[in-house]
Amino acid sequence: GEDVEQSLFLSVREGDSSVINCTYTDSSSTYLYWYKQEPGAGLQLLTYIFSNMDMKQDQRLTVLLNKKDKHLSLRIADTQTGDSAIYFCAESLTTSGTYKYIFGTGTRLKVLA
Amino acid sequence: GAVVSQHPSWVICKSGTSVKIECRSLDFQATTMFWYRQFPKQSLMLMATSNEGSKATYEQGVEKDKFLINHASLTLSTLTVTSAHPEDSSFYICSVGTNEQFFGPGTRLTVL
């Protein structure tokens, strides 16, 4: 079945790096995504990685994908208080030309000043 | 990326009434739109895929007669929660796109 899991909470000090992990079960994912959600707001796409890539870097964000272990991680360098939010990983699945997104459970990141 | 709006942002209604939520794709012609529901402190759950000019595809466990979806044009999909009950109180989010999804800001529904 389709299942995406994340740890629920992460707390880091300002300036440190944050690493948020995600595991998924469906190996037919085409893309994997990281979204940020602030309280009471919609989702903001942070970055995404194509399933045949191992790593993608975008400014302070580094995405690592281990397809064999079905493990995705998001590293935020020099974490700031403004990074405090809930982070969701998601995978997109394609079936007969139809796209479907499966979201992870979300990781609440708290950055301590 | 595509700009997606939702209306209203927040709605409070009495139990038993119906509520319509609009999702508009402002600069992207969307043959498909997605509707999600997010309960407090939980993840987004896909409810249904809205298809322009045809019937929506509902996920398992989602009642199609309760959550009516209409996708009349390439820029507008509506979700109507019929005979809403307190347990329908949630954050409803729509999205458009293919490989990359663009999300609306969400609609918070509170049913008293």
PDB file of C-alpha atoms in Angstrom:
ATOM      1  CA  GLY A   1       0.000   0.000   0.000  1.00  0.00           C
ATOM      2  CA  GLU A   2       0.899   3.661  -0.046  1.00  0.00           C
ATOM      3  CA  ASP A   3       2.333   4.938   3.189  1.00  0.00           C
ATOM      4  CA  VAL A   4       4.626   7.855   3.974  1.00  0.00           C
ATOM      5  CA  GLU A   5       5.968   8.285   7.480  1.00  0.00           C
ATOM      6  CA  GLN A   6       7.867  10.969   9.321  1.00  0.00           C
ATOM      7  CA  SER A   7       8.945  11.581  12.880  1.00  0.00           C
ATOM      8  CA  LEU A   8       6.514  13.934  14.614  1.00  0.00           C
ATOM      9  CA  PHE A   9       8.793  16.475  16.253  1.00  0.00           C
ATOM     10  CA  LEU A  10      12.227  18.004  15.870  1.00  0.00           C
ATOM     11  CA  SER A  11      13.770  20.723  17.982  1.00  0.00           C
ATOM     12  CA  VAL A  12      17.035  22.470  17.093  1.00  0.00           C
ATOM     13  CA  ARG A  13      18.913  25.561  18.152  1.00  0.00           C
ATOM     14  CA  GLU A  14      19.118  28.556  15.866  1.00  0.00           C
ATOM     15  CA  GLY A  15      22.128  28.301  13.604  1.00  0.00           C
ATOM     16  CA  ASP A  16      22.349  24.517  13.784  1.00  0.00           C
ATOM     17  CA  SER A  17      21.380  22.201  10.933  1.00  0.00           C
ATOM     18  CA  SER A  18      18.042  20.401  10.917  1.00  0.00           C
ATOM     19  CA  VAL A  19      17.516  17.032   9.322  1.00  0.00           C
ATOM     20  CA  ILE A  20      13.980  15.856   8.727  1.00  0.00           C
ATOM     21  CA  ASN A  21      13.499  12.261   7.652  1.00  0.00           C
ATOM     22  CA  CYS A  22      10.804  10.531   5.671  1.00  0.00           C
ATOM     23  CA  THR A  23      10.222   6.939   4.640  1.00  0.00           C
ATOM     24  CA  TYR A  24       7.833   5.754   1.981  1.00  0.00           C
ATOM     25  CA  THR A  25       6.626   2.376   0.820  1.00  0.00           C
ATOM     26  CA  ASP A  26       5.643   2.774  -2.833  1.00  0.00           C
ATOM     27  CA  SER A  27       8.704   2.420  -5.026  1.00  0.00           C
ATOM     28  CA  SER A  28       6.918   3.691  -8.140  1.00  0.00           C
ATOM     29  CA  SER A  29       7.150   7.334  -7.046  1.00  0.00           C
ATOM     30  CA  THR A  30       8.108   9.680  -9.830  1.00  0.00           C
ATOM     31  CA  TYR A  31       8.817  12.748  -7.750  1.00  0.00           C
ATOM     32  CA  LEU A  32       9.290  13.345  -4.036  1.00  0.00           C
ATOM     33  CA  TYR A  33       8.579  16.688  -2.431  1.00  0.00           C
ATOM     34  CA  TRP A  34       9.097  18.712   0.677  1.00  0.00           C
ATOM     35  CA  TYR A  35       6.433  21.201   1.728  1.00  0.00           C
ATOM     36  CA  LYS A  36       6.361  23.708   4.569  1.00  0.00           C
ATOM     37  CA  GLN A  37       3.173  24.657   6.371  1.00  0.00           C
ATOM     38  CA  GLU A  38       2.980  27.513   8.814  1.00  0.00           C
ATOM     39  CA  PRO A  39       0.113  27.689  11.331  1.00  0.00           C
ATOM     40  CA  GLY A  40      -3.259  28.258   9.693  1.00  0.00           C
ATOM     41  CA  ALA A  41      -1.743  28.509   6.227  1.00  0.00           C
ATOM     42  CA  GLY A  42      -1.585  26.443   3.086  1.00  0.00           C
ATOM     43  CA  LEU A  43       1.363  24.472   1.845  1.00  0.00           C
ATOM     44  CA  GLN A  44       4.478  26.024   0.406  1.00  0.00           C
ATOM     45  CA  LEU A  45       6.596  23.908  -1.912  1.00  0.00           C
ATOM     46  CA  LEU A  46      10.196  24.011  -0.731  1.00  0.00           C
ATOM     47  CA  THR A  47      11.877  21.661  -3.124  1.00  0.00           C
ATOM     48  CA  TYR A  48      11.428  18.415  -4.955  1.00  0.00           C
ATOM     49  CA  ILE A  49      13.597  15.661  -6.373  1.00  0.00           C
ATOM     50  CA  PHE A  50      13.102  13.346  -9.294  1.00  0.00           C
ATOM     51  CA  SER A  51      13.151   9.730  -8.259  1.00  0.00           C
ATOM     52  CA  ASN A  52      16.272   8.890 -10.270  1.00  0.00           C
ATOM     53  CA  MET A  53      18.363  11.495  -8.439  1.00  0.00           C
ATOM     54  CA  ASP A  54      20.313  10.984  -5.217  1.00  0.00           C
ATOM     55  CA  MET A  55      20.741  14.538  -4.086  1.00  0.00           C
ATOM     56  CA  LYS A  56      19.534  18.019  -4.779  1.00  0.00           C
ATOM     57  CA  GLN A  57      20.807  21.217  -3.224  1.00  0.00           C
ATOM     58  CA  ASP A  58      18.960  24.510  -3.227  1.00  0.00           C
ATOM     59  CA  GLN A  59      20.535  27.256  -1.120  1.00  0.00           C
ATOM     60  CA  ARG A  60      20.125  26.178   2.522  1.00  0.00           C
ATOM     61  CA  LEU A  61      18.193  23.064   1.587  1.00  0.00           C
ATOM     62  CA  THR A  62      19.705  19.701   0.729  1.00  0.00           C
ATOM     63  CA  VAL A  63      17.544  16.756  -0.238  1.00  0.00           C
ATOM     64  CA  LEU A  64      18.947  13.246  -0.086  1.00  0.00           C
ATOM     65  CA  LEU A  65      17.139  10.291  -1.612  1.00  0.00           C
ATOM     66  CA  ASN A  66      18.008   6.687  -0.931  1.00  0.00           C
ATOM     67  CA  LYS A  67      15.760   4.844  -3.307  1.00  0.00           C
ATOM     68  CA  LYS A  68      16.913   1.406  -2.190  1.00  0.00           C
ATOM     69  CA  ASP A  69      15.878   2.114   1.390  1.00  0.00           C
ATOM     70  CA  LYS A  70      12.958   4.324   0.327  1.00  0.00           C
ATOM     71  CA  HIS A  71      14.272   7.086   2.530  1.00  0.00           C
ATOM     72  CA  LEU A  72      14.138  10.811   1.876  1.00  0.00           C
ATOM     73  CA  SER A  73      15.653  13.528   4.003  1.00  0.00           C
ATOM     74  CA  LEU A  74      15.643  17.303   4.091  1.00  0.00           C
ATOM     75  CA  ARG A  75      18.568  19.127   5.610  1.00  0.00           C
ATOM     76  CA  ILE A  76      18.175  22.799   6.472  1.00  0.00           C
ATOM     77  CA  ALA A  77      21.498  24.515   7.049  1.00  0.00           C
ATOM     78  CA  ASP A  78      21.807  27.420   9.481  1.00  0.00           C
ATOM     79  CA  THR A  79      18.263  26.937  10.753  1.00  0.00           C
ATOM     80  CA  GLN A  80      16.460  30.149  11.654  1.00  0.00           C
ATOM     81  CA  THR A  81      13.465  30.834  13.890  1.00  0.00           C
ATOM     82  CA  GLY A  82      11.471  31.550  10.746  1.00  0.00           C
ATOM     83  CA  ASP A  83      11.976  27.944   9.739  1.00  0.00           C
ATOM     84  CA  SER A  84       9.729  26.799  12.585  1.00  0.00           C
ATOM     85  CA  ALA A  85       6.783  25.111  10.884  1.00  0.00           C
ATOM     86  CA  ILE A  86       5.445  21.706   9.945  1.00  0.00           C
ATOM     87  CA  TYR A  87       7.286  19.983   7.131  1.00  0.00           C
ATOM     88  CA  PHE A  88       5.592  17.413   4.963  1.00  0.00           C
ATOM     89  CA  CYS A  89       7.218  15.058   2.551  1.00  0.00           C
ATOM     90  CA  ALA A  90       5.067  13.782  -0.284  1.00  0.00           C
ATOM     91  CA  GLU A  91       5.406  11.384  -3.151  1.00  0.00           C
ATOM     92  CA  SER A  92       3.648  11.553  -6.467  1.00  0.00           C
ATOM     93  CA  LEU A  93       2.415   8.377  -8.056  1.00  0.00           C
ATOM     94  CA  THR A  94       1.338   8.047 -11.636  1.00  0.00           C
ATOM     95  CA  THR A  95      -1.249   5.514 -12.676  1.00  0.00           C
ATOM     96  CA  SER A  96      -2.496   5.538 -16.260  1.00  0.00           C
ATOM     97  CA  GLY A  97      -1.598   9.196 -16.647  1.00  0.00           C
ATOM     98  CA  THR A  98      -3.297  10.184 -13.405  1.00  0.00           C
ATOM     99  CA  TYR A  99      -1.227  11.852 -10.723  1.00  0.00           C
ATOM    100  CA  LYS A 100      -1.808  11.235  -7.071  1.00  0.00           C
ATOM    101  CA  TYR A 101      -0.047  12.724  -4.095  1.00  0.00           C
ATOM    102  CA  ILE A 102       0.536  10.894  -0.836  1.00  0.00           C
ATOM    103  CA  PHE A 103       1.594  13.050   2.081  1.00  0.00           C
ATOM    104  CA  GLY A 104       3.639  12.105   5.079  1.00  0.00           C
ATOM    105  CA  THR A 105       2.422  12.626   8.595  1.00  0.00           C
ATOM    106  CA  GLY A 106       4.350  15.864   8.990  1.00  0.00           C
ATOM    107  CA  THR A 107       7.271  16.857  11.223  1.00  0.00           C
ATOM    108  CA  ARG A 108       6.860  19.828  13.498  1.00  0.00           C
ATOM    109  CA  LEU A 109      10.158  21.725  13.576  1.00  0.00           C
ATOM    110  CA  LYS A 110      10.759  24.059  16.491  1.00  0.00           C
ATOM    111  CA  VAL A 111      13.780  26.329  16.326  1.00  0.00           C
ATOM    112  CA  LEU A 112      15.039  27.619  19.649  1.00  0.00           C
ATOM    113  CA  ALA A 113      16.637  31.056  19.782  1.00  0.00           C
TER     114      ALA A 113
ATOM    115  CA  GLY B   1       4.216  28.519 -10.697  1.00  0.00           C
ATOM    116  CA  ALA B   2       0.454  28.463 -10.790  1.00  0.00           C
ATOM    117  CA  VAL B   3      -1.508  30.724  -8.480  1.00  0.00           C
ATOM    118  CA  VAL B   4      -4.408  29.026  -6.761  1.00  0.00           C
ATOM    119  CA  SER B   5      -7.044  30.771  -4.708  1.00  0.00           C
ATOM    120  CA  GLN B   6      -9.789  29.446  -2.490  1.00  0.00           C
ATOM    121  CA  HIS B   7     -12.957  31.061  -1.309  1.00  0.00           C
ATOM    122  CA  PRO B   8     -13.961  31.467   1.399  1.00  0.00           C
ATOM    123  CA  SER B   9     -10.906  31.392   3.641  1.00  0.00           C
ATOM    124  CA  TRP B  10     -12.974  30.553   6.688  1.00  0.00           C
ATOM    125  CA  VAL B  11     -16.568  29.532   7.045  1.00  0.00           C
ATOM    126  CA  ILE B  12     -18.644  28.806  10.117  1.00  0.00           C
ATOM    127  CA  CYS B  13     -21.989  27.128   9.631  1.00  0.00           C
ATOM    128  CA  LYS B  14     -24.707  25.372  11.556  1.00  0.00           C
ATOM    129  CA  SER B  15     -25.014  21.628  11.546  1.00  0.00           C
ATOM    130  CA  GLY B  16     -27.200  20.422   8.691  1.00  0.00           C
ATOM    131  CA  THR B  17     -26.406  23.212   6.267  1.00  0.00           C
ATOM    132  CA  SER B  18     -24.434  22.877   3.056  1.00  0.00           C
ATOM    133  CA  VAL B  19     -21.243  24.773   2.356  1.00  0.00           C
ATOM    134  CA  LYS B  20     -19.633  25.424  -0.991  1.00  0.00           C
ATOM    135  CA  ILE B  21     -15.894  25.960  -1.307  1.00  0.00           C
ATOM    136  CA  GLU B  22     -14.377  27.313  -4.499  1.00  0.00           C
ATOM    137  CA  CYS B  23     -10.943  26.595  -5.882  1.00  0.00           C
ATOM    138  CA  ARG B  24      -9.675  28.791  -8.682  1.00  0.00           C
ATOM    139  CA  SER B  25      -6.576  28.358 -10.783  1.00  0.00           C
ATOM    140  CA  LEU B  26      -5.738  31.899 -11.744  1.00  0.00           C
ATOM    141  CA  ASP B  27      -3.086  31.359 -14.386  1.00  0.00           C
ATOM    142  CA  PHE B  28      -3.079  27.657 -15.128  1.00  0.00           C
ATOM    143  CA  GLN B  29      -5.650  25.728 -17.100  1.00  0.00           C
ATOM    144  CA  ALA B  30      -6.354  22.749 -14.931  1.00  0.00           C
ATOM    145  CA  THR B  31      -8.108  19.749 -16.364  1.00  0.00           C
ATOM    146  CA  THR B  32      -7.541  18.132 -13.008  1.00  0.00           C
ATOM    147  CA  MET B  33      -7.745  19.574  -9.524  1.00  0.00           C
ATOM    148  CA  PHE B  34      -7.253  17.807  -6.227  1.00  0.00           C
ATOM    149  CA  TRP B  35      -9.142  18.237  -2.962  1.00  0.00           C
ATOM    150  CA  TYR B  36      -7.551  17.450   0.368  1.00  0.00           C
ATOM    151  CA  ARG B  37      -8.729  17.521   3.940  1.00  0.00           C
ATOM    152  CA  GLN B  38      -6.467  18.204   6.880  1.00  0.00           C
ATOM    153  CA  PHE B  39      -7.590  17.647  10.450  1.00  0.00           C
ATOM    154  CA  PRO B  40      -5.785  19.513  13.220  1.00  0.00           C
ATOM    155  CA  LYS B  41      -2.219  18.359  13.695  1.00  0.00           C
ATOM    156  CA  GLN B  42      -2.603  15.750  10.997  1.00  0.00           C
ATOM    157  CA  SER B  43      -1.433  15.294   7.462  1.00  0.00           C
ATOM    158  CA  LEU B  44      -3.286  16.079   4.273  1.00  0.00           C
ATOM    159  CA  MET B  45      -5.548  13.344   3.059  1.00  0.00           C
ATOM    160  CA  LEU B  46      -6.556  13.259  -0.576  1.00  0.00           C
ATOM    161  CA  MET B  47     -10.321  13.239  -0.808  1.00  0.00           C
ATOM    162  CA  ALA B  48     -10.941  13.324  -4.527  1.00  0.00           C
ATOM    163  CA  THR B  49      -9.614  14.201  -7.942  1.00  0.00           C
ATOM    164  CA  SER B  50     -11.770  16.678  -9.794  1.00  0.00           C
ATOM    165  CA  ASN B  51     -11.899  16.227 -13.567  1.00  0.00           C
ATOM    166  CA  GLU B  52     -13.012  19.019 -15.861  1.00  0.00           C
ATOM    167  CA  GLY B  53     -16.180  18.079 -17.689  1.00  0.00           C
ATOM    168  CA  SER B  54     -16.549  14.677 -16.080  1.00  0.00           C
ATOM    169  CA  LYS B  55     -17.149  13.013 -12.755  1.00  0.00           C
ATOM    170  CA  ALA B  56     -14.745  13.314  -9.888  1.00  0.00           C
ATOM    171  CA  THR B  57     -12.766  10.337  -8.682  1.00  0.00           C
ATOM    172  CA  TYR B  58     -13.163   9.784  -4.949  1.00  0.00           C
ATOM    173  CA  GLU B  59     -10.704   8.123  -2.623  1.00  0.00           C
ATOM    174  CA  GLN B  60     -11.757   5.139  -0.623  1.00  0.00           C
ATOM    175  CA  GLY B  61     -13.864   6.072   2.360  1.00  0.00           C
ATOM    176  CA  VAL B  62     -14.943   9.472   1.016  1.00  0.00           C
ATOM    177  CA  GLU B  63     -18.681   9.751   0.476  1.00  0.00           C
ATOM    178  CA  LYS B  64     -19.343  11.180  -2.957  1.00  0.00           C
ATOM    179  CA  ASP B  65     -22.919  12.124  -2.046  1.00  0.00           C
ATOM    180  CA  LYS B  66     -21.701  14.135   0.902  1.00  0.00           C
ATOM    181  CA  PHE B  67     -18.800  15.861  -0.794  1.00  0.00           C
ATOM    182  CA  LEU B  68     -20.079  17.046  -4.141  1.00  0.00           C
ATOM    183  CA  ILE B  69     -17.451  18.147  -6.610  1.00  0.00           C
ATOM    184  CA  ASN B  70     -18.095  20.157  -9.730  1.00  0.00           C
ATOM    185  CA  HIS B  71     -15.354  21.075 -12.184  1.00  0.00           C
ATOM    186  CA  ALA B  72     -17.187  23.156 -14.710  1.00  0.00           C
ATOM    187  CA  SER B  73     -14.257  24.967 -16.278  1.00  0.00           C
ATOM    188  CA  LEU B  74     -10.495  24.777 -16.560  1.00  0.00           C
ATOM    189  CA  THR B  75     -10.086  27.351 -13.812  1.00  0.00           C
ATOM    190  CA  LEU B  76     -12.771  26.493 -11.269  1.00  0.00           C
ATOM    191  CA  SER B  77     -13.621  23.509  -9.138  1.00  0.00           C
ATOM    192  CA  THR B  78     -16.107  23.567  -6.289  1.00  0.00           C
ATOM    193  CA  LEU B  79     -16.482  21.289  -3.300  1.00  0.00           C
ATOM    194  CA  THR B  80     -19.858  21.289  -1.573  1.00  0.00           C
ATOM    195  CA  VAL B  81     -20.086  19.736   1.847  1.00  0.00           C
ATOM    196  CA  THR B  82     -23.728  18.719   2.114  1.00  0.00           C
ATOM    197  CA  SER B  83     -25.553  18.484   5.426  1.00  0.00           C
ATOM    198  CA  ALA B  84     -22.399  19.397   7.292  1.00  0.00           C
ATOM    199  CA  HIS B  85     -21.815  18.028  10.770  1.00  0.00           C
ATOM    200  CA  PRO B  86     -19.250  18.972  13.417  1.00  0.00           C
ATOM    201  CA  GLU B  87     -17.051  16.061  12.402  1.00  0.00           C
ATOM    202  CA  ASP B  88     -16.700  17.686   8.959  1.00  0.00           C
ATOM    203  CA  SER B  89     -14.902  20.613  10.576  1.00  0.00           C
ATOM    204  CA  SER B  90     -11.513  20.634   8.948  1.00  0.00           C
ATOM    205  CA  PHE B  91      -9.104  22.505   6.719  1.00  0.00           C
ATOM    206  CA  TYR B  92      -9.895  21.883   3.061  1.00  0.00           C
ATOM    207  CA  ILE B  93      -7.128  22.483   0.548  1.00  0.00           C
ATOM    208  CA  CYS B  94      -7.156  22.229  -3.229  1.00  0.00           C
ATOM    209  CA  SER B  95      -4.259  21.906  -5.608  1.00  0.00           C
ATOM    210  CA  VAL B  96      -3.546  21.969  -9.318  1.00  0.00           C
ATOM    211  CA  GLY B  97      -0.666  20.789 -11.400  1.00  0.00           C
ATOM    212  CA  THR B  98       0.917  17.619 -12.646  1.00  0.00           C
ATOM    213  CA  ASN B  99       4.458  16.798 -11.578  1.00  0.00           C
ATOM    214  CA  GLU B 100       4.518  19.892  -9.434  1.00  0.00           C
ATOM    215  CA  GLN B 101       1.456  20.677  -7.403  1.00  0.00           C
ATOM    216  CA  PHE B 102       0.419  24.194  -6.469  1.00  0.00           C
ATOM    217  CA  PHE B 103      -1.747  24.486  -3.427  1.00  0.00           C
ATOM    218  CA  GLY B 104      -4.461  26.901  -2.531  1.00  0.00           C
ATOM    219  CA  PRO B 105      -4.322  28.701   0.812  1.00  0.00           C
ATOM    220  CA  GLY B 106      -7.004  26.446   2.270  1.00  0.00           C
ATOM    221  CA  THR B 107     -10.501  26.916   3.634  1.00  0.00           C
ATOM    222  CA  ARG B 108     -11.180  26.382   7.290  1.00  0.00           C
ATOM    223  CA  LEU B 109     -14.648  24.943   7.886  1.00  0.00           C
ATOM    224  CA  THR B 110     -16.131  25.011  11.351  1.00  0.00           C
ATOM    225  CA  VAL B 111     -19.486  23.326  11.804  1.00  0.00           C
ATOM    226  CA  LEU B 112     -21.301  24.202  14.993  1.00  0.00           C
TER     227      LEU B 112
END
